[in-house]
């Protein structure tokens, strides 16, 4: 993995996603997330070759590609972990983790993601403002939507790690962008406009300057609204969420033969269905104990 300087003491490790770190000195750093389980050895090697030990982790949110190595670093290095209350609650047990995976069975969650279960050492307050970790004063921006307690973090170098609140330009063709609440994610992205940071690091997967952030936010917002309209156009009769999901997978050529991937696709489609229902574009009826969705005749709150 490459270790690249962004500005001052703020660097990024180029893993499957970008993992920022803030250097405390020549031997210690604060990681902003810890990446995927399968990347653990390479991540450790990258830190070791740079002479760095992870003293703290300021975790943006508890998804498998952002916190899978939190507990491991706690146990091996005595690393102290900081999480928001909602994200800490999700990592409290295998059953609370199922709330994130949603469509996967408890057994599947245990087999694939037991590494995520851990208890943080510090809790990040549920408000915007300064948060000191390892003697370093960061600025926290609460950006729920992608997950319940997602945060963005601004380092002392005036570099913002947006984590998954924002997709980089190269991923603006994402077929089913994941957000627990599309509406809240839209509002959270708008908060990033006025931060005035010099650089912005997107976990997936790029770095942009302060001058580029506005157009990138616009493109992210447009992507969500475009996908919502495309999924709405598939509903030409009363349909269940699973039927809409099947049509969406055909529309986007997500023709997997793996049931677990199919369940994840259905979860992502459901979040768009909920967005359309909450905005009045889809309405619901019930037949034989089953909920069906259909286009609203007179939508009150168009997206």
Tab-separated table of N, CA and C in Angstrom, residues 79-216:
chain	number	residue	atom	x	y	z
A	79	UNK	N	-4.201	0.114	21.099
A	79	UNK	CA	-4.760	1.282	20.422
A	79	UNK	C	-6.101	1.654	21.046
A	80	UNK	N	-6.322	2.935	21.285
A	80	UNK	CA	-7.587	3.417	21.833
A	80	UNK	C	-8.511	3.831	20.689
A	81	UNK	N	-9.760	3.368	20.753
A	81	UNK	CA	-10.726	3.575	19.672
A	81	UNK	C	-11.779	4.591	20.083
A	82	UNK	N	-12.106	5.515	19.174
A	82	UNK	CA	-13.180	6.487	19.392
A	82	UNK	C	-14.267	6.285	18.354
A	83	UNK	N	-15.517	6.179	18.818
A	83	UNK	CA	-16.687	6.010	17.956
A	83	UNK	C	-17.826	6.877	18.464
A	84	UNK	N	-18.749	7.207	17.580
A	84	UNK	CA	-19.981	7.852	18.028
A	84	UNK	C	-20.854	6.819	18.737
A	85	UNK	N	-21.810	7.284	19.520
A	85	UNK	CA	-22.682	6.372	20.264
A	85	UNK	C	-23.472	5.429	19.348
A	86	UNK	N	-24.088	5.919	18.250
A	86	UNK	CA	-24.837	4.994	17.393
A	86	UNK	C	-23.962	3.906	16.781
A	87	UNK	N	-22.748	4.277	16.352
A	87	UNK	CA	-21.870	3.296	15.731
A	87	UNK	C	-21.329	2.308	16.763
A	88	UNK	N	-21.050	2.784	17.965
A	88	UNK	CA	-20.600	1.893	19.029
A	88	UNK	C	-21.692	0.883	19.378
A	89	UNK	N	-22.941	1.364	19.418
A	89	UNK	CA	-24.043	0.453	19.704
A	89	UNK	C	-24.182	-0.636	18.660
A	90	UNK	N	-23.933	-0.298	17.405
A	90	UNK	CA	-24.055	-1.285	16.342
A	90	UNK	C	-22.985	-2.362	16.465
A	91	UNK	N	-21.821	-2.011	16.992
A	91	UNK	CA	-20.720	-2.971	17.134
A	91	UNK	C	-20.762	-3.714	18.464
A	92	UNK	N	-21.800	-3.509	19.240
A	92	UNK	CA	-21.840	-4.079	20.583
A	92	UNK	C	-21.997	-5.593	20.584
A	93	UNK	N	-22.676	-6.139	19.580
A	93	UNK	CA	-22.924	-7.578	19.544
A	93	UNK	C	-23.207	-8.013	18.116
A	94	UNK	N	-23.241	-9.312	17.898
A	94	UNK	CA	-23.574	-9.831	16.570
A	94	UNK	C	-24.998	-9.461	16.178
A	95	UNK	N	-25.893	-9.416	17.144
A	95	UNK	CA	-27.282	-9.111	16.816
A	95	UNK	C	-27.456	-7.644	16.441
A	96	UNK	N	-26.749	-6.749	17.134
A	96	UNK	CA	-26.853	-5.342	16.738
A	96	UNK	C	-26.176	-5.115	15.386
A	97	UNK	N	-25.147	-5.900	15.077
A	97	UNK	CA	-24.525	-5.807	13.760
A	97	UNK	C	-25.500	-6.180	12.651
A	98	UNK	N	-26.416	-7.081	12.948
A	98	UNK	CA	-27.397	-7.475	11.935
A	98	UNK	C	-28.238	-6.274	11.495
A	99	UNK	N	-28.375	-5.275	12.362
A	99	UNK	CA	-29.121	-4.073	11.987
A	99	UNK	C	-28.460	-3.358	10.811
A	100	UNK	N	-27.152	-3.502	10.688
A	100	UNK	CA	-26.428	-2.928	9.556
A	100	UNK	C	-26.576	-3.813	8.326
A	101	UNK	N	-26.360	-5.103	8.486
A	101	UNK	CA	-26.426	-5.999	7.326
A	101	UNK	C	-27.871	-6.254	6.888
A	102	UNK	N	-28.805	-6.154	7.799
A	102	UNK	CA	-30.249	-6.121	7.562
A	102	UNK	C	-30.796	-7.402	6.949
A	103	UNK	N	-30.443	-7.677	5.713
A	103	UNK	CA	-31.045	-8.816	5.016
A	103	UNK	C	-30.288	-10.122	5.240
A	104	UNK	N	-29.104	-10.071	5.856
A	104	UNK	CA	-28.317	-11.285	6.083
A	104	UNK	C	-28.732	-11.953	7.388
A	105	UNK	N	-28.629	-13.264	7.435
A	105	UNK	CA	-29.016	-14.012	8.622
A	105	UNK	C	-28.003	-13.802	9.745
A	106	UNK	N	-28.419	-13.986	11.003
A	106	UNK	CA	-27.461	-13.849	12.111
A	106	UNK	C	-26.247	-14.754	11.959
A	107	UNK	N	-26.453	-15.975	11.461
A	107	UNK	CA	-25.323	-16.878	11.263
A	107	UNK	C	-24.339	-16.362	10.234
A	108	UNK	N	-24.855	-15.785	9.147
A	108	UNK	CA	-23.986	-15.220	8.117
A	108	UNK	C	-23.208	-14.029	8.661
A	109	UNK	N	-23.886	-13.197	9.447
A	109	UNK	CA	-23.209	-12.047	10.061
A	109	UNK	C	-22.069	-12.522	10.958
A	110	UNK	N	-22.312	-13.574	11.736
A	110	UNK	CA	-21.269	-14.090	12.628
A	110	UNK	C	-20.084	-14.634	11.839
A	111	UNK	N	-20.358	-15.396	10.804
A	111	UNK	CA	-19.271	-15.991	10.024
A	111	UNK	C	-18.430	-14.941	9.311
A	112	UNK	N	-19.081	-13.906	8.799
A	112	UNK	CA	-18.386	-12.956	7.939
A	112	UNK	C	-17.857	-11.723	8.664
A	113	UNK	N	-18.468	-11.357	9.803
A	113	UNK	CA	-18.154	-10.033	10.356
A	113	UNK	C	-18.032	-9.996	11.869
A	114	UNK	N	-17.745	-11.134	12.512
A	114	UNK	CA	-17.581	-11.139	13.962
A	114	UNK	C	-16.451	-10.218	14.413
A	115	UNK	N	-15.488	-9.965	13.523
A	115	UNK	CA	-14.361	-9.088	13.855
A	115	UNK	C	-14.801	-7.669	14.199
A	116	UNK	N	-15.990	-7.282	13.778
A	116	UNK	CA	-16.460	-5.920	14.012
A	116	UNK	C	-16.940	-5.690	15.439
A	117	UNK	N	-17.212	-6.754	16.174
A	117	UNK	CA	-17.720	-6.614	17.539
A	117	UNK	C	-16.587	-6.137	18.451
A	118	UNK	N	-16.761	-4.976	19.040
A	118	UNK	CA	-15.769	-4.443	19.972
A	118	UNK	C	-16.374	-3.292	20.748
A	119	UNK	N	-15.701	-2.892	21.809
A	119	UNK	CA	-16.151	-1.780	22.646
A	119	UNK	C	-15.160	-0.635	22.522
A	120	UNK	N	-15.606	0.545	22.130
A	120	UNK	CA	-14.671	1.663	21.991
A	120	UNK	C	-14.166	2.142	23.347
A	121	UNK	N	-13.049	2.828	23.323
A	121	UNK	CA	-12.480	3.396	24.541
A	121	UNK	C	-13.007	4.802	24.814
A	122	UNK	N	-13.397	5.492	23.738
A	122	UNK	CA	-13.909	6.855	23.862
A	122	UNK	C	-15.162	6.999	23.008
A	123	UNK	N	-16.076	7.847	23.487
A	123	UNK	CA	-17.277	8.152	22.720
A	123	UNK	C	-17.195	9.583	22.188
A	124	UNK	N	-17.521	9.728	20.919
A	124	UNK	CA	-17.523	11.041	20.275
A	124	UNK	C	-18.878	11.691	20.526
A	125	UNK	N	-18.919	12.896	21.078
A	125	UNK	CA	-20.201	13.550	21.387
A	125	UNK	C	-21.061	13.727	20.133
A	126	UNK	N	-22.396	13.758	20.301
A	126	UNK	CA	-23.313	13.824	19.154
A	126	UNK	C	-23.548	15.232	18.640
A	127	UNK	N	-22.507	16.012	18.522
A	127	UNK	CA	-22.655	17.384	18.030
A	127	UNK	C	-21.417	17.774	17.236
A	128	UNK	N	-21.567	18.780	16.390
A	128	UNK	CA	-20.434	19.324	15.653
A	128	UNK	C	-19.515	20.077	16.605
A	129	UNK	N	-18.216	19.987	16.338
A	129	UNK	CA	-17.297	20.762	17.155
A	129	UNK	C	-16.001	20.037	17.401
A	130	UNK	N	-15.166	20.592	18.271
A	130	UNK	CA	-13.851	20.013	18.514
A	130	UNK	C	-13.926	18.704	19.288
A	131	UNK	N	-13.003	17.817	18.980
A	131	UNK	CA	-12.863	16.559	19.711
A	131	UNK	C	-11.374	16.266	19.802
A	132	UNK	N	-10.868	16.181	21.018
A	132	UNK	CA	-9.440	15.972	21.224
A	132	UNK	C	-9.167	14.495	21.451
A	133	UNK	N	-8.238	13.960	20.685
A	133	UNK	CA	-7.861	12.555	20.774
A	133	UNK	C	-6.348	12.452	20.669
A	134	UNK	N	-5.718	11.797	21.633
A	134	UNK	CA	-4.265	11.671	21.624
A	134	UNK	C	-3.554	13.004	21.671
A	135	UNK	N	-4.193	13.998	22.297
A	135	UNK	CA	-3.603	15.330	22.396
A	135	UNK	C	-3.785	16.183	21.163
A	136	UNK	N	-4.519	15.666	20.153
A	136	UNK	CA	-4.732	16.392	18.901
A	136	UNK	C	-6.179	16.870	18.843
A	137	UNK	N	-6.361	18.114	18.490
A	137	UNK	CA	-7.696	18.708	18.417
A	137	UNK	C	-8.227	18.595	16.985
A	138	UNK	N	-9.161	17.683	16.784
A	138	UNK	CA	-9.849	17.532	15.510
A	138	UNK	C	-11.178	18.286	15.557
A	139	UNK	N	-11.765	18.516	14.393
A	139	UNK	CA	-13.117	19.038	14.294
A	139	UNK	C	-14.010	17.927	13.740
A	140	UNK	N	-15.098	17.673	14.420
A	140	UNK	CA	-16.040	16.627	14.008
A	140	UNK	C	-17.271	17.271	13.388
A	141	UNK	N	-17.693	16.736	12.250
A	141	UNK	CA	-18.923	17.181	11.580
A	141	UNK	C	-19.863	15.984	11.536
A	142	UNK	N	-20.996	16.112	12.185
A	142	UNK	CA	-21.974	15.021	12.217
A	142	UNK	C	-22.665	14.922	10.855
A	143	UNK	N	-22.539	13.760	10.218
A	143	UNK	CA	-23.102	13.576	8.872
A	143	UNK	C	-23.866	12.255	8.786
A	144	UNK	N	-24.957	12.108	9.541
A	144	UNK	CA	-25.736	10.870	9.475
A	144	UNK	C	-26.407	10.715	8.117
A	145	UNK	N	-26.706	9.502	7.782
A	145	UNK	CA	-27.365	9.212	6.505
A	145	UNK	C	-26.798	7.944	5.914
A	146	UNK	N	-25.509	7.957	5.634
A	146	UNK	CA	-24.861	6.724	5.180
A	146	UNK	C	-24.981	5.668	6.271
A	147	UNK	N	-24.791	6.094	7.509
A	147	UNK	CA	-25.082	5.276	8.682
A	147	UNK	C	-25.633	6.203	9.752
A	148	UNK	N	-26.072	5.629	10.862
A	148	UNK	CA	-26.775	6.430	11.863
A	148	UNK	C	-25.875	7.447	12.553
A	149	UNK	N	-24.614	7.067	12.797
A	149	UNK	CA	-23.720	7.962	13.516
A	149	UNK	C	-22.478	8.337	12.736
A	150	UNK	N	-22.600	8.405	11.417
A	150	UNK	CA	-21.467	8.734	10.547
A	150	UNK	C	-20.962	10.143	10.831
A	151	UNK	N	-19.639	10.290	10.825
A	151	UNK	CA	-19.032	11.612	10.996
A	151	UNK	C	-17.990	11.865	9.917
A	152	UNK	N	-17.760	13.145	9.644
A	152	UNK	CA	-16.592	13.592	8.900
A	152	UNK	C	-15.638	14.249	9.895
A	153	UNK	N	-14.345	14.186	9.596
A	153	UNK	CA	-13.335	14.676	10.534
A	153	UNK	C	-12.390	15.638	9.826
A	154	UNK	N	-12.148	16.792	10.449
A	154	UNK	CA	-11.199	17.769	9.929
A	154	UNK	C	-9.946	17.736	10.798
A	155	UNK	N	-8.800	17.489	10.176
A	155	UNK	CA	-7.544	17.424	10.924
A	155	UNK	C	-7.017	18.836	11.183
A	156	UNK	N	-6.021	18.978	12.067
A	156	UNK	CA	-5.425	20.301	12.310
A	156	UNK	C	-4.796	20.926	11.062
A	157	UNK	N	-4.577	20.128	10.008
A	157	UNK	CA	-4.038	20.656	8.753
A	157	UNK	C	-5.128	21.225	7.848
A	158	UNK	N	-6.352	21.321	8.363
A	158	UNK	CA	-7.503	21.794	7.587
A	158	UNK	C	-7.798	20.879	6.401
A	159	UNK	N	-7.656	19.578	6.643
A	159	UNK	CA	-8.004	18.544	5.667
A	159	UNK	C	-9.203	17.784	6.206
A	160	UNK	N	-10.236	17.647	5.391
A	160	UNK	CA	-11.464	16.976	5.810
A	160	UNK	C	-11.506	15.556	5.253
A	161	UNK	N	-11.705	14.617	6.137
A	161	UNK	CA	-11.963	13.231	5.724
A	161	UNK	C	-13.477	13.049	5.685
A	162	UNK	N	-14.029	12.937	4.480
A	162	UNK	CA	-15.485	12.821	4.346
A	162	UNK	C	-15.974	11.391	4.519
A	163	UNK	N	-15.044	10.439	4.612
A	163	UNK	CA	-15.404	9.016	4.745
A	163	UNK	C	-16.390	8.632	3.645
A	164	UNK	N	-17.586	8.145	4.016
A	164	UNK	CA	-18.561	7.726	3.005
A	164	UNK	C	-19.708	8.712	2.835
A	165	UNK	N	-19.553	9.917	3.355
A	165	UNK	CA	-20.585	10.933	3.124
A	165	UNK	C	-20.574	11.414	1.680
A	166	UNK	N	-19.466	11.164	0.983
A	166	UNK	CA	-19.294	11.686	-0.365
A	166	UNK	C	-18.516	10.680	-1.200
A	167	UNK	N	-18.971	10.460	-2.430
A	167	UNK	CA	-18.246	9.617	-3.370
A	167	UNK	C	-17.299	10.475	-4.199
A	168	UNK	N	-16.140	9.921	-4.530
A	168	UNK	CA	-15.215	10.635	-5.401
A	168	UNK	C	-15.721	10.619	-6.837
A	169	UNK	N	-15.108	11.438	-7.669
A	169	UNK	CA	-15.541	11.550	-9.059
A	169	UNK	C	-15.524	10.242	-9.817
A	170	UNK	N	-14.552	9.377	-9.520
A	170	UNK	CA	-14.436	8.123	-10.269
A	170	UNK	C	-15.524	7.124	-9.926
A	171	UNK	N	-16.302	7.380	-8.869
A	171	UNK	CA	-17.367	6.455	-8.469
A	171	UNK	C	-18.756	7.033	-8.692
A	172	UNK	N	-18.841	8.071	-9.482
A	172	UNK	CA	-20.138	8.704	-9.710
A	172	UNK	C	-21.006	7.937	-10.709
A	173	UNK	N	-20.542	6.747	-11.081
A	173	UNK	CA	-21.375	5.841	-11.871
A	173	UNK	C	-21.872	4.678	-11.026
A	174	UNK	N	-21.763	4.805	-9.684
A	174	UNK	CA	-22.211	3.740	-8.779
A	174	UNK	C	-23.669	3.388	-9.071
A	175	UNK	N	-23.945	2.092	-9.158
A	175	UNK	CA	-25.277	1.653	-9.577
A	175	UNK	C	-26.306	1.761	-8.457
A	176	UNK	N	-25.932	1.365	-7.244
A	176	UNK	CA	-26.870	1.422	-6.117
A	176	UNK	C	-26.143	1.983	-4.890
A	177	UNK	N	-25.886	3.289	-4.859
A	177	UNK	CA	-25.172	3.869	-3.723
A	177	UNK	C	-25.896	3.577	-2.409
A	178	UNK	N	-25.134	3.120	-1.422
A	178	UNK	CA	-25.702	2.728	-0.134
A	178	UNK	C	-25.842	3.936	0.780
A	179	UNK	N	-27.051	4.166	1.271
A	179	UNK	CA	-27.287	5.096	2.371
A	179	UNK	C	-28.465	4.579	3.173
A	180	UNK	N	-28.289	4.475	4.463
A	180	UNK	CA	-29.364	4.025	5.338
A	180	UNK	C	-30.576	4.938	5.185
A	181	UNK	N	-30.325	6.225	5.072
A	181	UNK	CA	-31.369	7.207	4.755
A	181	UNK	C	-30.848	8.109	3.650
A	182	UNK	N	-31.421	7.985	2.452
A	182	UNK	CA	-30.981	8.839	1.347
A	182	UNK	C	-31.256	10.306	1.652
A	183	UNK	N	-32.378	10.584	2.286
A	183	UNK	CA	-32.735	11.977	2.583
A	183	UNK	C	-31.747	12.601	3.567
A	184	UNK	N	-31.420	11.899	4.622
A	184	UNK	CA	-30.464	12.429	5.599
A	184	UNK	C	-29.076	12.571	4.992
A	185	UNK	N	-28.702	11.631	4.112
A	185	UNK	CA	-27.399	11.723	3.454
A	185	UNK	C	-27.319	12.958	2.568
A	186	UNK	N	-28.410	13.292	1.894
A	186	UNK	CA	-28.463	14.500	1.067
A	186	UNK	C	-28.233	15.742	1.929
A	187	UNK	N	-28.923	15.819	3.061
A	187	UNK	CA	-28.763	16.971	3.951
A	187	UNK	C	-27.345	17.039	4.524
A	188	UNK	N	-26.784	15.892	4.873
A	188	UNK	CA	-25.427	15.876	5.431
A	188	UNK	C	-24.400	16.339	4.420
A	189	UNK	N	-24.560	15.934	3.163
A	189	UNK	CA	-23.613	16.382	2.140
A	189	UNK	C	-23.624	17.896	1.996
A	190	UNK	N	-24.793	18.499	2.164
A	190	UNK	CA	-24.870	19.949	2.052
A	190	UNK	C	-24.047	20.644	3.137
A	191	UNK	N	-23.879	19.988	4.294
A	191	UNK	CA	-23.095	20.577	5.375
A	191	UNK	C	-21.629	20.732	4.993
A	192	UNK	N	-21.177	19.953	4.019
A	192	UNK	CA	-19.765	19.983	3.655
A	192	UNK	C	-19.400	21.202	2.815
A	193	UNK	N	-20.396	21.888	2.269
A	193	UNK	CA	-20.118	23.016	1.366
A	193	UNK	C	-19.369	24.149	2.049
A	194	UNK	N	-19.750	24.445	3.259
A	194	UNK	CA	-19.219	25.650	3.898
A	194	UNK	C	-18.050	25.425	4.821
A	195	UNK	N	-17.400	24.276	4.751
A	195	UNK	CA	-16.326	23.980	5.704
A	195	UNK	C	-15.045	24.749	5.411
A	196	UNK	N	-14.802	25.052	4.148
A	196	UNK	CA	-13.614	25.833	3.785
A	196	UNK	C	-12.304	25.108	4.004
A	197	UNK	N	-12.299	23.804	3.812
A	197	UNK	CA	-11.066	23.031	3.997
A	197	UNK	C	-10.192	23.125	2.752
A	198	UNK	N	-8.915	22.885	2.939
A	198	UNK	CA	-7.980	22.946	1.816
A	198	UNK	C	-8.075	21.711	0.935
A	199	UNK	N	-8.280	20.546	1.574
A	199	UNK	CA	-8.417	19.289	0.840
A	199	UNK	C	-9.513	18.442	1.479
A	200	UNK	N	-10.088	17.572	0.645
A	200	UNK	CA	-11.122	16.643	1.100
A	200	UNK	C	-10.728	15.240	0.647
A	201	UNK	N	-10.745	14.308	1.587
A	201	UNK	CA	-10.398	12.916	1.300
A	201	UNK	C	-11.674	12.094	1.313
A	202	UNK	N	-11.997	11.468	0.177
A	202	UNK	CA	-13.125	10.549	0.108
A	202	UNK	C	-12.612	9.129	0.285
A	203	UNK	N	-13.245	8.358	1.165
A	203	UNK	CA	-12.792	6.986	1.377
A	203	UNK	C	-12.840	6.203	0.073
A	204	UNK	N	-13.856	6.463	-0.748
A	204	UNK	CA	-14.041	5.724	-2.009
A	204	UNK	C	-14.089	6.718	-3.195
A	205	UNK	N	-13.040	7.136	-3.758
A	205	UNK	CA	-11.646	6.924	-3.452
A	205	UNK	C	-10.895	8.030	-4.161
A	206	UNK	N	-10.698	9.154	-3.471
A	206	UNK	CA	-10.010	10.262	-4.100
A	206	UNK	C	-9.767	11.403	-3.144
A	207	UNK	N	-8.977	12.362	-3.588
A	207	UNK	CA	-8.688	13.580	-2.834
A	207	UNK	C	-8.950	14.755	-3.754
A	208	UNK	N	-9.683	15.742	-3.263
A	208	UNK	CA	-9.941	16.928	-4.087
A	208	UNK	C	-9.616	18.184	-3.290
A	209	UNK	N	-9.450	19.273	-3.997
A	209	UNK	CA	-9.146	20.557	-3.366
A	209	UNK	C	-10.432	21.235	-2.912
A	210	UNK	N	-10.267	22.287	-2.141
A	210	UNK	CA	-11.427	23.044	-1.687
A	210	UNK	C	-12.224	23.640	-2.823
A	211	UNK	N	-11.554	23.984	-3.937
A	211	UNK	CA	-12.253	24.565	-5.082
A	211	UNK	C	-13.128	23.534	-5.799
A	212	UNK	N	-12.807	22.273	-5.635
A	212	UNK	CA	-13.536	21.216	-6.347
A	212	UNK	C	-14.713	20.640	-5.571
A	213	UNK	N	-14.829	20.986	-4.304
A	213	UNK	CA	-15.798	20.282	-3.462
A	213	UNK	C	-17.251	20.600	-3.841
A	214	UNK	N	-17.537	21.849	-4.196
A	214	UNK	CA	-18.910	22.217	-4.545
A	214	UNK	C	-19.461	21.413	-5.709
A	215	UNK	N	-18.776	21.405	-6.859
A	215	UNK	CA	-19.254	20.599	-7.986
A	215	UNK	C	-19.345	19.108	-7.662
A	216	UNK	N	-18.453	18.607	-6.812
A	216	UNK	CA	-18.510	17.192	-6.453
A	216	UNK	C	-19.742	16.886	-5.603
